[in-house]
Amino acid sequence: MKALIFDVDGTLADTERDGHRVAFNLAFAEAGLDWEWDEALYGELLAVTGGKERIRRFIDTKDPAVPEVEDLAAWIAGLHASKTKHYVALMDQGKIPLRSGVKRLLTEAHDAGVPMAIATTTTPENVSALLNSALFEGAESWFEVIGAGDIVPAKKPAPDIYTYVMEQMGLQPDECIAFEDSANGILSSRAAELKTIVTVNGYTAEDDFSEAALVLDQMGESDDPCQILQGEDVGKSALDLEWVRRVWES
Ligand code: XBP
Ligand code: MG
């Protein structure tokens, strides 16, 4: 096992409902739009990865009032840049913690010298803001490669971001393991031929994870144990490096 490759949103931290969704709404208000994405609507829109793509899906399917603009793609990009600014500000306030067990597992892998990387559809600034506020200042240094956002044109569920990360690391799929939280995420990692461990969250609990090697409710801690939703019970209360290795070997 030569690398652990982590998704970010929903996997490292529960960023969607109280982070991204809130930032979208702040950007809409700032632009004078009467759009408001409530939790249920946002859950629906999560079917599309990527913020610009999500705004486009909203316009195409929900018929909101859209200002007359010459170049819709450029207008969406501007609106999304404002959303990123708001998201980074929310992260800088330290509002969103890492999920249970994440810091422990990352630290264990770092200390053991197991290379780590990130494969996410979100914007690179967002990854830095989350890692710096929720892990430690400069935490990007723990990751050999951070594959994020528009660096690949086809976002998840396409395999491209995982393939990109493995190419950058010079590794093959059977030398790595992926960590995901969503249907689009596991479609992407499996299309890249990666064994995948899933930790579900409120938005993804009902997703299809039949392709996962292990499904947990969270990575967990000894005093905040994980529940196994799918996969072998190895008698541990929290996901550690040894358990990850056993899943990778299975
Ligand atoms: C995350 C996403 C992202 C974020 C928003 O999916 O779909 O679009 O919701 O980020 P995953 P941006 O966890 O599978 O990577 O607005 O920066 O795109
Ligand atoms: Mg995710």
Coordinates of C-alpha atoms and ligand atoms in Angstrom, one line a residue:
M1 CA 0.0 0.0 0.0
K2 CA 1.9 3.0 -1.3
A3 CA -0.7 5.8 -0.9
L4 CA -4.0 6.8 0.7
I5 CA -6.1 9.1 -1.6
F6 CA -8.8 11.1 0.2
D7 CA -11.9 12.8 -1.1
V8 CA -12.5 16.1 0.8
D9 CA -16.2 17.2 1.0
G10 CA -18.2 14.8 3.1
T11 CA -15.1 12.6 3.8
L12 CA -12.6 14.7 5.7
A13 CA -15.3 17.1 6.9
D14 CA -19.0 17.6 6.7
T15 CA -18.7 20.7 4.5
E16 CA -21.7 20.6 2.3
R17 CA -24.7 21.7 4.4
D18 CA -23.1 24.3 6.6
G19 CA -20.2 25.2 4.3
H20 CA -20.7 25.1 0.6
R21 CA -24.5 25.5 0.8
V22 CA -24.2 28.5 3.0
A23 CA -21.5 30.0 0.8
F24 CA -23.7 29.6 -2.3
N25 CA -26.5 31.4 -0.6
L26 CA -24.3 34.3 0.5
A27 CA -23.0 34.7 -3.0
F28 CA -26.6 34.7 -4.4
A29 CA -27.6 37.4 -1.9
E30 CA -24.5 39.4 -2.7
A31 CA -25.4 39.3 -6.4
G32 CA -28.9 40.5 -5.6
L33 CA -30.5 37.1 -6.6
D34 CA -33.6 35.9 -4.8
W35 CA -32.2 32.3 -4.9
E36 CA -32.1 30.3 -1.7
W37 CA -30.9 26.7 -1.6
D38 CA -32.5 25.0 1.4
E39 CA -31.1 21.7 2.7
A40 CA -33.5 19.5 0.7
L41 CA -32.9 21.3 -2.6
Y42 CA -29.1 21.3 -2.0
G43 CA -29.4 17.5 -1.4
E44 CA -31.0 17.2 -4.8
L45 CA -28.4 19.4 -6.5
L46 CA -25.5 17.4 -5.0
A47 CA -26.2 14.9 -7.7
V48 CA -24.0 17.2 -9.8
T49 CA -20.4 17.7 -8.6
G50 CA -18.7 21.0 -9.0
G51 CA -20.1 24.3 -7.9
K52 CA -20.3 25.9 -11.4
E53 CA -21.9 22.7 -12.7
R54 CA -24.4 22.8 -9.8
I55 CA -25.4 26.4 -10.5
R56 CA -26.0 25.4 -14.1
R57 CA -28.1 22.4 -13.2
F58 CA -30.2 24.7 -10.9
I59 CA -30.8 27.1 -13.8
D60 CA -31.6 24.3 -16.2
T61 CA -34.0 22.4 -13.9
K62 CA -35.6 24.9 -11.5
D63 CA -36.3 27.8 -13.7
P64 CA -35.1 30.6 -11.4
A65 CA -35.0 34.3 -12.3
V66 CA -31.7 34.7 -14.2
P67 CA -30.4 38.2 -15.2
E68 CA -30.0 38.9 -18.9
V69 CA -26.4 38.3 -19.5
E70 CA -24.4 38.0 -22.7
D71 CA -22.2 35.1 -21.6
L72 CA -23.9 32.8 -19.1
A73 CA -20.9 30.6 -18.5
A74 CA -18.8 33.7 -17.6
W75 CA -21.5 35.0 -15.3
I76 CA -21.8 31.6 -13.5
A77 CA -18.0 31.6 -13.1
G78 CA -18.1 35.1 -11.5
L79 CA -20.9 34.0 -9.2
H80 CA -19.0 30.9 -8.3
A81 CA -15.8 32.9 -7.6
S82 CA -17.9 34.9 -5.1
K83 CA -19.1 31.6 -3.5
T84 CA -15.5 30.5 -3.2
K85 CA -14.6 33.7 -1.4
H86 CA -17.5 33.2 1.1
Y87 CA -16.6 29.6 1.6
V88 CA -12.9 30.4 2.4
A89 CA -14.1 33.0 4.8
L90 CA -16.3 30.5 6.6
M91 CA -13.5 28.0 6.8
D92 CA -11.1 30.7 8.1
Q93 CA -13.7 31.2 11.0
G94 CA -13.0 27.6 11.8
K95 CA -16.7 26.7 11.7
I96 CA -16.3 23.2 10.2
P97 CA -14.2 20.5 12.1
L98 CA -12.7 17.4 10.6
R99 CA -15.0 14.3 11.0
S100 CA -14.5 11.9 13.8
G101 CA -11.2 9.9 13.5
V102 CA -9.9 11.8 10.4
K103 CA -7.1 13.7 12.2
R104 CA -6.1 10.6 14.0
L105 CA -5.8 8.5 10.8
L106 CA -4.1 11.3 8.8
T107 CA -1.6 11.7 11.7
E108 CA -1.0 7.9 11.9
A109 CA -0.3 7.7 8.2
H110 CA 1.9 10.8 8.2
D111 CA 4.0 9.4 11.1
A112 CA 4.3 6.0 9.4
G113 CA 5.5 7.7 6.2
V114 CA 2.6 6.4 4.1
P115 CA 2.2 9.0 1.3
M116 CA -1.2 10.8 1.2
A117 CA -3.0 12.7 -1.6
I118 CA -6.3 14.4 -2.3
A119 CA -8.7 13.8 -5.1
T120 CA -11.7 16.2 -5.0
T121 CA -14.0 18.1 -7.3
T122 CA -13.9 21.2 -5.1
T123 CA -11.8 24.3 -5.8
P124 CA -8.2 24.2 -4.6
E125 CA -8.5 27.3 -2.4
N126 CA -11.3 25.5 -0.5
V127 CA -9.1 22.5 0.2
S128 CA -6.3 24.7 1.6
A129 CA -8.8 26.7 3.7
L130 CA -10.2 23.6 5.3
L131 CA -6.9 21.9 5.9
N132 CA -5.3 25.1 7.4
S133 CA -8.2 25.8 9.7
A134 CA -9.3 22.2 10.7
L135 CA -6.0 20.3 10.6
F136 CA -3.1 22.8 11.1
E137 CA -1.6 25.8 9.4
G138 CA 0.4 24.4 6.5
A139 CA -1.3 21.0 6.5
E140 CA -1.2 20.8 2.7
S141 CA 2.4 19.7 3.2
W142 CA 1.2 16.3 4.4
F143 CA -0.2 15.6 0.9
E144 CA 2.1 14.7 -1.9
V145 CA -0.5 15.6 -4.5
I146 CA -3.6 17.7 -4.2
G147 CA -5.9 17.1 -7.2
A148 CA -8.7 19.5 -7.1
G149 CA -11.4 21.3 -9.1
D150 CA -11.0 22.2 -12.8
I151 CA -7.5 20.6 -13.1
V152 CA -9.4 17.8 -14.9
P153 CA -12.3 18.8 -17.2
A154 CA -14.5 15.8 -16.3
K155 CA -15.3 15.9 -12.6
K156 CA -16.6 12.9 -10.5
P157 CA -18.2 10.5 -11.3
A158 CA -15.6 10.4 -14.0
P159 CA -12.3 8.7 -12.9
D160 CA -10.1 11.5 -14.2
I161 CA -9.2 13.2 -10.9
Y162 CA -8.1 9.9 -9.3
T163 CA -6.2 9.0 -12.5
Y164 CA -4.5 12.4 -12.5
V165 CA -3.4 12.0 -8.8
M166 CA -2.0 8.5 -9.4
E167 CA -0.1 9.7 -12.5
Q168 CA 1.4 12.5 -10.5
M169 CA 2.5 10.1 -7.8
G170 CA 3.7 7.5 -10.4
L171 CA 1.5 4.8 -8.8
Q172 CA -0.9 2.1 -10.1
P173 CA -4.4 1.7 -8.7
D174 CA -3.5 -1.6 -7.0
E175 CA -0.9 0.3 -4.9
C176 CA -3.4 2.8 -3.5
I177 CA -6.7 3.0 -1.6
A178 CA -9.4 5.7 -1.8
F179 CA -11.6 7.2 0.8
E180 CA -15.0 8.5 -0.3
D181 CA -18.4 9.4 1.1
S182 CA -20.8 9.6 -1.9
A183 CA -22.2 7.7 -4.9
N184 CA -20.4 10.1 -7.4
G185 CA -17.2 9.7 -5.4
I186 CA -17.2 5.9 -5.4
L187 CA -18.2 5.8 -9.1
S188 CA -15.1 7.9 -9.7
S189 CA -12.7 5.9 -7.6
R190 CA -14.0 2.5 -8.8
A191 CA -13.8 3.7 -12.4
A192 CA -10.2 4.4 -11.6
E193 CA -9.9 0.8 -10.3
L194 CA -9.3 1.8 -6.7
K195 CA -10.3 -0.2 -3.7
T196 CA -12.5 2.2 -1.7
I197 CA -13.4 2.7 1.9
V198 CA -16.6 4.8 2.4
T199 CA -17.7 6.8 5.4
V200 CA -21.3 7.9 4.9
N201 CA -22.9 11.2 6.0
G202 CA -26.4 12.6 6.2
Y203 CA -26.6 13.4 2.5
T204 CA -25.2 10.1 1.3
A205 CA -26.5 7.5 3.7
E206 CA -28.9 6.1 1.1
D207 CA -26.4 6.0 -1.8
D208 CA -25.4 2.8 -3.5
F209 CA -22.1 1.6 -2.0
S210 CA -22.2 -2.0 -3.2
E211 CA -18.7 -1.4 -4.9
A212 CA -17.1 -0.4 -1.6
A213 CA -14.6 -2.6 0.2
L214 CA -15.8 -1.3 3.6
V215 CA -18.6 1.1 4.6
L216 CA -18.5 2.8 8.0
D217 CA -20.7 5.6 9.5
Q218 CA -17.4 7.4 10.4
M219 CA -13.7 6.6 10.9
G220 CA -14.4 7.0 14.6
E221 CA -12.3 7.1 17.8
S222 CA -12.1 4.6 20.7
D223 CA -14.4 6.8 22.7
D224 CA -16.6 7.5 19.6
P225 CA -16.7 4.2 17.9
C226 CA -17.5 3.6 14.2
Q227 CA -20.3 1.3 13.0
I228 CA -19.7 -1.1 10.2
L229 CA -22.4 -0.8 7.6
Q230 CA -20.8 -3.2 5.1
G231 CA -17.6 -5.3 5.1
E232 CA -15.7 -7.4 7.5
D233 CA -15.7 -6.8 11.2
V234 CA -12.1 -6.9 12.4
G235 CA -13.0 -6.1 16.0
K236 CA -11.8 -2.5 16.0
S237 CA -13.8 0.5 17.2
A238 CA -12.0 3.0 14.9
L239 CA -10.4 2.9 11.4
D240 CA -6.7 2.8 11.8
L241 CA -3.8 2.2 9.4
E242 CA -3.7 -1.5 10.1
W243 CA -7.4 -1.9 9.3
V244 CA -6.9 0.2 6.1
R245 CA -4.1 -2.1 5.1
R246 CA -6.2 -5.2 5.7
V247 CA -8.9 -3.8 3.5
W248 CA -6.4 -2.9 0.8
E249 CA -4.9 -6.5 1.0
S250 CA -8.4 -8.2 0.9
Ligands
XBP1 C1 -17.7 17.9 -3.8 C2 -18.4 18.8 -4.7 C3 -18.0 20.2 -4.8 C4 -18.5 21.0 -3.6 C5 -18.4 22.5 -4.0 O1 -17.7 16.6 -4.3 O2 -19.3 18.3 -5.4 O3 -18.6 20.7 -5.9 O4 -19.8 20.7 -3.3 O5 -17.2 22.8 -4.4 P1 -16.6 15.5 -3.9 P2 -16.9 23.9 -5.6 O6 -16.6 15.4 -2.4 O7 -17.1 14.2 -4.5 O8 -15.3 16.0 -4.4 O9 -18.1 24.9 -5.5 O10 -15.6 24.5 -5.3 O11 -17.0 23.2 -6.9
MG2 MG -17.3 13.8 -1.2

